[in-house]
XYZ file of C-alpha atoms in Angstrom:
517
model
C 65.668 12.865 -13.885
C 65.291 14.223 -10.305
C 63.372 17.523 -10.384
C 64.363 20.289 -7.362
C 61.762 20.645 -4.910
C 59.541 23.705 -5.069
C 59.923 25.897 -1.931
C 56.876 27.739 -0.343
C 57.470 32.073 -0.221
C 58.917 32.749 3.148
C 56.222 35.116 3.900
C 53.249 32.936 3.613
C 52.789 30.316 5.881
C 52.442 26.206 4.391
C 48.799 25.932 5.847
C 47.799 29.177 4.494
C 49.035 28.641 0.695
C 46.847 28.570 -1.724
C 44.162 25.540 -1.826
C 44.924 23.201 -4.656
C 42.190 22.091 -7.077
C 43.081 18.827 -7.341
C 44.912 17.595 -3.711
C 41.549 19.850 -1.887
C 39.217 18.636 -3.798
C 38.107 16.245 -1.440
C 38.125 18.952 1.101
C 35.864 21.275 -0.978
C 33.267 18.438 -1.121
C 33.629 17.713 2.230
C 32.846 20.973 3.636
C 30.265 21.719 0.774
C 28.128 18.816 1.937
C 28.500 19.730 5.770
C 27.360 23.456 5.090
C 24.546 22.238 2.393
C 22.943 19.666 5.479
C 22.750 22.519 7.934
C 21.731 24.994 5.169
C 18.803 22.211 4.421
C 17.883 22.444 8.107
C 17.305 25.976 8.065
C 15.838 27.037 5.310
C 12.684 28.572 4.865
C 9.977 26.160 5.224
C 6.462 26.938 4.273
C 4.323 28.371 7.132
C 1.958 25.926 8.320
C -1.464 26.939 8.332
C -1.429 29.542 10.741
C -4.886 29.553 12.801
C -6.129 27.948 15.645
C -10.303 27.380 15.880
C -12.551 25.743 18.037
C -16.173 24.972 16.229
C -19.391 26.954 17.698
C -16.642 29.548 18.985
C -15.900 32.830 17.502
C -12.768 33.099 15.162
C -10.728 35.593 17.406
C -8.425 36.390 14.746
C -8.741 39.510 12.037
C -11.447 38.757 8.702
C -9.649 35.647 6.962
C -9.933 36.194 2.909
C -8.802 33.341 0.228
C -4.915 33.775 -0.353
C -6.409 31.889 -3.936
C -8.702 30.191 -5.460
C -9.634 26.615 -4.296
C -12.236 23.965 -4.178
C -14.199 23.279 -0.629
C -14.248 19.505 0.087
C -15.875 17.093 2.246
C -14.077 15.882 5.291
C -12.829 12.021 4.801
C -14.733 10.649 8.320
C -18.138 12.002 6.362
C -17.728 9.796 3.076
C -15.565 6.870 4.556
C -17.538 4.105 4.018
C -18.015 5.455 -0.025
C -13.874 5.638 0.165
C -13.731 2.364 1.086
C -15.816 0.601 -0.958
C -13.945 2.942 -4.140
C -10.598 1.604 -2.598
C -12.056 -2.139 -3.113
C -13.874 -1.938 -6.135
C -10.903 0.500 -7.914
C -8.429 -2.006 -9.920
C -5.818 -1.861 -12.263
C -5.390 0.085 -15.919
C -4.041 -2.241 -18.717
C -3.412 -0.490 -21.529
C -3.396 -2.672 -25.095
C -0.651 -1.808 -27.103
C -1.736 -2.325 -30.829
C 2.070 -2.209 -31.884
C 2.248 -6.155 -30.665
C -0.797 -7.269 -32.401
C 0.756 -5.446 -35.573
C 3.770 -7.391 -35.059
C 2.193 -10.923 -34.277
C -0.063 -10.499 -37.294
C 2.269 -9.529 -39.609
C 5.104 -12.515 -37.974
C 1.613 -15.422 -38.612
C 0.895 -13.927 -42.341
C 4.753 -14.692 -42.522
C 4.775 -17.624 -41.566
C 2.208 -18.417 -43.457
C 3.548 -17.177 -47.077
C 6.617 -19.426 -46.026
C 4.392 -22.492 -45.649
C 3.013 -22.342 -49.179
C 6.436 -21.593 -50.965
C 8.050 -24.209 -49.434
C 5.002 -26.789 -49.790
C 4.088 -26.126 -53.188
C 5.104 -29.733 -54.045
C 3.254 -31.405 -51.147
C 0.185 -33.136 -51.320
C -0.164 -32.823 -47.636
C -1.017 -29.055 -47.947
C -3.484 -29.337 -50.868
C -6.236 -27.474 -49.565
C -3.978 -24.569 -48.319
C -2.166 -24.545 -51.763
C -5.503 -23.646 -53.606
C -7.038 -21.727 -50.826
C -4.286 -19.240 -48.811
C -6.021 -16.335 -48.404
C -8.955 -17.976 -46.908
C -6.776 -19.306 -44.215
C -4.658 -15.912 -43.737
C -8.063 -14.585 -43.132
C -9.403 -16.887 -40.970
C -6.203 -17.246 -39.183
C -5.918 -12.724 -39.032
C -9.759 -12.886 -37.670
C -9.110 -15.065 -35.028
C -6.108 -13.364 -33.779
C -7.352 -9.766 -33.814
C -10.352 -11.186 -31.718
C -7.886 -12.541 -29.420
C -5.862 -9.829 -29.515
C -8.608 -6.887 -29.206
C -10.070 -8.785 -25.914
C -6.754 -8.447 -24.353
C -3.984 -11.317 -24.223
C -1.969 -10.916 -20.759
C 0.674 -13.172 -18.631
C -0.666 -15.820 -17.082
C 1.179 -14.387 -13.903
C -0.565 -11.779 -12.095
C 2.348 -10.687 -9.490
C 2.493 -7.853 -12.093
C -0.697 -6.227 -10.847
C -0.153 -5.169 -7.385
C -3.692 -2.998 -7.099
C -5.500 -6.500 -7.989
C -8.721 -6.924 -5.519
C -10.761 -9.953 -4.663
C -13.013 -9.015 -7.224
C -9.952 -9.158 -10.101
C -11.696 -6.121 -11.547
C -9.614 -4.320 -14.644
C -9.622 -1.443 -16.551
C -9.099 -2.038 -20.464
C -7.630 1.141 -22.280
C -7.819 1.462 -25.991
C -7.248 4.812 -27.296
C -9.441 6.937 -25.246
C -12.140 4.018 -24.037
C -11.880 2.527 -21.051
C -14.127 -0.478 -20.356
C -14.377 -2.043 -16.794
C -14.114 -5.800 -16.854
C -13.488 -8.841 -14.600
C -9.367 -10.118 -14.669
C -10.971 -13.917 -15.471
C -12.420 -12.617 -18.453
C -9.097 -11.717 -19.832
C -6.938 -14.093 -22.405
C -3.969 -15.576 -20.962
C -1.115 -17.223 -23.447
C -1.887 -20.562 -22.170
C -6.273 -19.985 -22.279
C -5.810 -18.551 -25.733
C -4.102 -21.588 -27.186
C -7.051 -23.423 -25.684
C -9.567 -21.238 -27.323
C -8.173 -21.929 -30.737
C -7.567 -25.173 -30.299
C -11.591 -25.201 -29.623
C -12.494 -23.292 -32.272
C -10.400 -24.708 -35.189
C -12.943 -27.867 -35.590
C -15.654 -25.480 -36.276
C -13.356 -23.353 -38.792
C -14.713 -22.653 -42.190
C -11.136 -24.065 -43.839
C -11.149 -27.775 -44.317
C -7.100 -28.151 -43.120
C -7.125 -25.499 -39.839
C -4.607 -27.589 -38.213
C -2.397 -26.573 -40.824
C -1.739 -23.380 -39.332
C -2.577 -23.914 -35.785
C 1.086 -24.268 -34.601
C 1.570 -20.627 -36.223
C -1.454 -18.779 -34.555
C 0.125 -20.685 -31.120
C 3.651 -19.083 -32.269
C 1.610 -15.543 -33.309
C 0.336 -15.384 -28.986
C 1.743 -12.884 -26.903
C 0.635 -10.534 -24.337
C -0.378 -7.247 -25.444
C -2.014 -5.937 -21.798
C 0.668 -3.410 -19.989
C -0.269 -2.312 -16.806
C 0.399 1.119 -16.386
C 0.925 2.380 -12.572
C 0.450 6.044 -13.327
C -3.050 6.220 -14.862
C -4.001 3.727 -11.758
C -2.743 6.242 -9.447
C -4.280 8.990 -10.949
C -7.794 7.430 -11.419
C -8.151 6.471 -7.773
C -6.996 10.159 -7.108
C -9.605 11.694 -9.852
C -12.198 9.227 -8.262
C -11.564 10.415 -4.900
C -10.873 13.411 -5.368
C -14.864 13.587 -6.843
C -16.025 11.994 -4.176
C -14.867 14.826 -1.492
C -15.775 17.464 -4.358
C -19.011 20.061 -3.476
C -18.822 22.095 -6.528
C -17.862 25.473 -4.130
C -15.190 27.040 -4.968
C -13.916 30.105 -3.355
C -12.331 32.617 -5.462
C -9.218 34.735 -4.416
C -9.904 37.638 -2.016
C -13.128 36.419 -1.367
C -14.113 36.242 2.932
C -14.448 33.244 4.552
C -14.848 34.270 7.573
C -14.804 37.585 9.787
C -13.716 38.445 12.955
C -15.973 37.417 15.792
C -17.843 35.525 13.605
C -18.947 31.935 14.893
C -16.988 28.860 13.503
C -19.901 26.774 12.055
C -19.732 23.879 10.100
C -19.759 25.601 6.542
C -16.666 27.847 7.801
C -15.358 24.899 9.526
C -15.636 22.873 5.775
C -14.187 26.146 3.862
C -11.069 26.360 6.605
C -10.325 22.826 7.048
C -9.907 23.091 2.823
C -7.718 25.924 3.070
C -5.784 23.865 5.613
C -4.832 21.424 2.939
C -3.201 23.282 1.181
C -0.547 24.510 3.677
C 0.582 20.611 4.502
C 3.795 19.624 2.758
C 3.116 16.024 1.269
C 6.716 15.063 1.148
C 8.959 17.053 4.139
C 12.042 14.562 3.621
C 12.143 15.164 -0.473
C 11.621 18.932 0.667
C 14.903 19.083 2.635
C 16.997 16.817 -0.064
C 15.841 19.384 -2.783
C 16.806 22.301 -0.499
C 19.976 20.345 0.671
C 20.843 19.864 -3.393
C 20.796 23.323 -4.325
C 22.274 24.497 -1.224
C 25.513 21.973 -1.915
C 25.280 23.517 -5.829
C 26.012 26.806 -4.336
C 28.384 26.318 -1.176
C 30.386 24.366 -3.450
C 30.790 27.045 -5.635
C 31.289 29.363 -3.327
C 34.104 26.748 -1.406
C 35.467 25.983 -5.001
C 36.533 29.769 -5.567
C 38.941 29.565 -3.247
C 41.001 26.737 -4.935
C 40.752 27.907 -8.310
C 41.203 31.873 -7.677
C 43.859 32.608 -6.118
C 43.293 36.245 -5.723
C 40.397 35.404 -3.629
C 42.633 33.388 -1.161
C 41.977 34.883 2.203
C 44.511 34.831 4.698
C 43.389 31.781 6.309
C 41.529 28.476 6.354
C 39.558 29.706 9.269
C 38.080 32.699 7.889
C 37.325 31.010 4.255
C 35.117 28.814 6.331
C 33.789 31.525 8.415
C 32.219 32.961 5.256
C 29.525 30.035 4.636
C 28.607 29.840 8.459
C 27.826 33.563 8.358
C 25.211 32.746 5.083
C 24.033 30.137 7.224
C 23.278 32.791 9.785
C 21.417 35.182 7.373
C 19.613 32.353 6.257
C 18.677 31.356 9.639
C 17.509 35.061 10.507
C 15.637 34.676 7.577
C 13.697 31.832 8.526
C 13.247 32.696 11.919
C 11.791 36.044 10.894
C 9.144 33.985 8.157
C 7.718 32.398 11.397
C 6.415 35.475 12.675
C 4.828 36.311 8.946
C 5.085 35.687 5.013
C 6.383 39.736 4.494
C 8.847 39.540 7.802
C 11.580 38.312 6.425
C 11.651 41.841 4.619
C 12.671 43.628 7.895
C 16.472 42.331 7.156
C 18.327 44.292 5.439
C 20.286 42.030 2.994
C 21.635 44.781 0.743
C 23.869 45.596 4.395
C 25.728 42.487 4.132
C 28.254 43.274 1.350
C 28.924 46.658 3.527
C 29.429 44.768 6.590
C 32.017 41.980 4.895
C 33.932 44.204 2.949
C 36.811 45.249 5.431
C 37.508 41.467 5.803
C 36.402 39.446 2.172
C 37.384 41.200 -1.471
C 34.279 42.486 -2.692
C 34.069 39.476 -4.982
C 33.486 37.333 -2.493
C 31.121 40.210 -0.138
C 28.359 40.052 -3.019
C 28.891 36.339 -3.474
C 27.629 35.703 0.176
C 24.731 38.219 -0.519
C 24.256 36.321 -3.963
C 24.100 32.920 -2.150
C 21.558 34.365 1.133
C 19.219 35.957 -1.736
C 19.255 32.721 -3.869
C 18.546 29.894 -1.338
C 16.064 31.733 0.741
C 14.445 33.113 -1.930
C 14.301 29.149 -3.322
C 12.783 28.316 -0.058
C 9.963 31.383 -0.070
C 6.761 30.729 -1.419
C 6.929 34.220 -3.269
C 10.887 33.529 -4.156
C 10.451 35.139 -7.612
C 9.253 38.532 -6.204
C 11.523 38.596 -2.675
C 14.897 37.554 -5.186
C 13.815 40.583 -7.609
C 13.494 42.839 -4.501
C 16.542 42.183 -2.959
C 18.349 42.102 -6.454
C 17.010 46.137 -6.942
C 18.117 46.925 -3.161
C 22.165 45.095 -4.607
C 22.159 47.236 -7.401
C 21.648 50.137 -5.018
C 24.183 49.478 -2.441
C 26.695 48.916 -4.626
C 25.911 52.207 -6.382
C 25.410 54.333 -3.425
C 25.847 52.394 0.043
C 29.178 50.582 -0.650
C 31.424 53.979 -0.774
C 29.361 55.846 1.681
C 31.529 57.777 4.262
C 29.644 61.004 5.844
C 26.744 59.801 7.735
C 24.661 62.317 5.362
C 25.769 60.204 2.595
C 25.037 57.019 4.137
C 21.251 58.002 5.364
C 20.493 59.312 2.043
C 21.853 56.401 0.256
C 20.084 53.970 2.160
C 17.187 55.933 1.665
C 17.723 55.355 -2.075
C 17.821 51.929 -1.801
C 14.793 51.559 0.666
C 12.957 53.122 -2.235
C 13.904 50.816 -4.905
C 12.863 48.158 -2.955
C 9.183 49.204 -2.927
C 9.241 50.619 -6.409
C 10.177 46.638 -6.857
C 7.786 45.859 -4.274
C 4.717 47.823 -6.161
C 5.682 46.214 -9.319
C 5.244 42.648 -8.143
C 2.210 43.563 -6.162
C 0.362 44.977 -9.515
C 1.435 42.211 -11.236
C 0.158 39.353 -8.834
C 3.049 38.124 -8.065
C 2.630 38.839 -4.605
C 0.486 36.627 -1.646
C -1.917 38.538 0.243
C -0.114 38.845 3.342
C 2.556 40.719 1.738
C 0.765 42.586 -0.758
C -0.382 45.473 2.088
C 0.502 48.707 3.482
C 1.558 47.246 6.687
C 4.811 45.987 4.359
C 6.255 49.249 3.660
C 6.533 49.755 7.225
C 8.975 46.923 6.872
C 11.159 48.388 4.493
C 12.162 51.842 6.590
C 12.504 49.158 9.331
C 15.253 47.815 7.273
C 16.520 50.900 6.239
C 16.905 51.680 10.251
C 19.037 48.537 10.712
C 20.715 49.085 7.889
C 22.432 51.854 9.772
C 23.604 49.734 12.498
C 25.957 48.253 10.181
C 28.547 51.183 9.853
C 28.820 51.184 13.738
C 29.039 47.563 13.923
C 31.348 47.031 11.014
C 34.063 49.596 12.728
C 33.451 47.653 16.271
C 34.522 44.237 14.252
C 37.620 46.624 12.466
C 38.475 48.076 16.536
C 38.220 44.590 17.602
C 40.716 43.074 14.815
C 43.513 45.919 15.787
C 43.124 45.087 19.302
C 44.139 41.054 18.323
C 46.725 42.278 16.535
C 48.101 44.637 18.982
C 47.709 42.363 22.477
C 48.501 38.958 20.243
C 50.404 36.864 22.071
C 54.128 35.778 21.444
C 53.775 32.685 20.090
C 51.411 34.160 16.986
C 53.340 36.946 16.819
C 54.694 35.017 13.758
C 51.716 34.427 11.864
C 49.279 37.613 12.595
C 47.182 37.576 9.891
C 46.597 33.569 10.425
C 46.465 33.880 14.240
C 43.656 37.073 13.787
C 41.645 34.811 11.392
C 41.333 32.192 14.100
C 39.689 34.462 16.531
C 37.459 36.030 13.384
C 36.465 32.253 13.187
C 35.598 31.446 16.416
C 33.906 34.198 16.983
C 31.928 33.795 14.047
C 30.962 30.127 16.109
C 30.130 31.368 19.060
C 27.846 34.228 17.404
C 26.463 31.135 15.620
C 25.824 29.037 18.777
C 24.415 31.217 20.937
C 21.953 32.475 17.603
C 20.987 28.860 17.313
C 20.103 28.660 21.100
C 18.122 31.853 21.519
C 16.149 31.319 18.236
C 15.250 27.402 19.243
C 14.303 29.164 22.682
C 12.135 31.283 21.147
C 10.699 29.401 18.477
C 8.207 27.361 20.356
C 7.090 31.091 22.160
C 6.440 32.461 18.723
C 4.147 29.572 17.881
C 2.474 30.129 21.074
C 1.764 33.615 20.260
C 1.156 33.109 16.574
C -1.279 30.306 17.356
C -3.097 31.957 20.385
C -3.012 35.640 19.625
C -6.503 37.606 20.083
């Protein structure tokens, strides 16, 4: 049965209809995992220590105090030679699992009940007919003493951390006994043992049962990376230890003092704590929440079609202006941990809202807030900021008209944000460099550019009429489409020449940050 061909409204154009959930899927992903790379990229990234000494000089920056509390080591070059020689003497941790000599046990006293049922009638197995729980005992005794030493494979590629030495940890509950790998039972030097030991056996028949106690052998040893790992760490770890600690808030050194070798100790154990272990597992965590949201974001345009905007250009234009915030953002934690404050986030809906529905307005706030805010080191407090600053633009910013209105609404919202701001401090959730008074000069700052948005948000709305007025003739057809074009490539360019000026820049901040007096 032939089924008439659906026909697209004459007023909307076909590459303009509304994204399909299933035939764009592809296309959701696509972009998702474009935007979520670049978004990885620029991120937040935790300031590197920020502090440039020379020992014997003075410390030309303000009075450093601890951020927290932390533990003053040695530096490596001073204990090498008592690393290495942990490195070669440190082995592997086998751990016995009891559950197999359970098992083994219980398969040879099997075994053995089987023997004397079915040889009641044979003359062959006198001894062990009148005597069966002598042998079960014998034959029990000898395997638990097997069994207790530790039975493993008689391959060793299963210990990687094996030295020279072959020295091994044994763990039994919570004792750990150091012993040499050649002491150890393999499968094949425990069959010798009891084949040894049987002719000295208190039972008169023992090689009765000595193909059962063969059958009853099986490694019980494990080797267990983790508590290898972690004992070289907890070794090493105590071998840099000095039993200082320096508590939080506490000075370690002040300005113009000289850098000597106790402050030089204290600093270079501050430093440690600032290095990222891991930068490539960093930017795939970033990158996997920041595909979690752009594919949400990229996904309510398929599915809702009330939030279908009029083109394809200006959906994608959306994500590349988070990408921008998020950019500012981290450009602005390079100059200091309470910087970033000096945007004024709760603006954005404001700004977006003559173009996007306001669903989509807060959604872009909602996705800037969430992935720098992942990124931060204080994330918890900045989100709950910037969450009291939404609530007040939407309240009072959002419908602002007179300029009256608008001053005293931002002014509102500024003072949300420190009420919020107080809160966290009090509560610790705060780091030192943001927990000041210097930080509430941040917030008018904000408020300031915060006004900048009205006048910029009609220059984008005076701009728009003037593409639709002098549009040319051959998108005279298609305004709306045609005017999101532009909208999109001017996003880019704003975008490009961002990118440029801040990678510019960057490597003059650092200069300053690094040399400043």
């Amino acid at each position: 049965m032939l089924r008439p061909k659906r026909l697209r409204p004459d007023n909307i154009p076909e590459a303009d209809q509304p994204v399909s959930g299933q035939g764009r899927a592809w296309q959701v992903w696509l972009y998702a995992f474009c935007f979520a790379g670049l978004a990885a990229m620029v991120m937040p990234d935790q300031k590197p220590f920020p502090y440039q000494y020379v020992p014997g000089q003075p410390w030309s920056y303000s009075s450093l105090k601890a951020p927290f509390d932390y533990e003053v080591l040695r530096q490596p070059e001073e204990v090498a030679d008592s690393l290495k020689i942990l490195q070669d003497e440190h082995g592997p941790y086998l751990l016995i699992d009891p559950s197999i000599e359970q098992k083994q046990l219980q398969q040879f006293t099997d075994k053995l009940a089987k023997q004397v049922e079915i040889s009641r009638y044979d003359t062959q197995y006198d001894d062990l007919l009148k005597n069966p729980d002598q042998y079960r005992r014998f034959g029990v005794a000898l395997l638990t003493d097997l069994y207790q030493k530790g039975i493993t494979s008689d391959n060793t590629d299963y210990l990687p951390n094996l030295n020279r030495d072959g020295t091994v940890y044994l763990v039994s509950g919570n004792t750990t006994v150091k012993t040499s790998f050649s002491e150890l039972f393999t499968v094949k030097k425990a069959r010798d043992f009891l084949i040894d030991t049987l002719p000295f056996s208190p039972v008169r028949q023992p090689e009765v049962i000595l193909p059962m106690l063969e059958d009853a052998l099986e490694p019980n040893l494990v080797y267990s990376d983790s508590m290898t790992t972690a004992s070289l760490r907890r070794k090493t770890s105590a071998l840099l230890s000095t039993g200082i600690i320096v508590g939080k808030g506490e000075e370690i050194i002040a300005k113009n003092e000289l850098v000597g070798p106790a402050e030089v100790q204290k600093l270079e154990s501050l430093s440690r704590h600032f290095q990222t272990q891991n930068p490539w597992e960093q930017y795939m965590g970033y990158g996997l929440m920041a595909l979690l949201v752009f594919a949400g974001l990229l996904a309510s345009f398929a599915l809702l079609p009330v939030l279908n905007t009029p083109g394809r250009e200006q959906r994608l234009a959306l994500p590349m202006i988070i990408l921008l915030c998020i950019g500012l953002l981290s450009f602005a934690n390079r100059f200091g941990a309470s910087v970033p404050l000096l945007l004024p986030i709760f603006a954005l809906p404001v700004l977006l809202q003559r173009i996007y529905p306001a669903v989509l307005c807060w959604g872009a706030w909602a996705a800037v807030v969430l992935l720098s805010g992942f990124a931060l080191d204080w994330g918890g407090a900045w989100m709950a900021i910037q969450v009291s600053g939404m609530v007040g633009s939407m309240l009072l910013l959002v419908n602002a008209q007179a300029w009256a209105t608008r001053v005293a609404s931002i002014g509102s919202v500024v003072f949300l944000e420190v009420f919020v701001w107080v809160a966290a401090g009090m509560a610790g959730k705060l780091p030192e460099s943001v927990w000041n008074y210097d930080t509430v000069l941040l917030f008018f700052g904000a408020g300031l550019l915060a006004l900048a948005v009205f006048p910029l948000r009609q220059m984008l709305e005076r701009c728009y009429k003037n593409m639709m007025k002098y549009m040319p003739e051959w998108a005279q057809k298609h305004p709306e489409r045609h005017a999101s074009r532009v909208f999109f490539y001017f996003n880019c360019s704003i975008i490009l020449i961002s990118g440029i000026l801040l990678q510019c820049t960057s490597s003059q901040v650092d200069f300053c940050l690094w040399n400043r007096e």
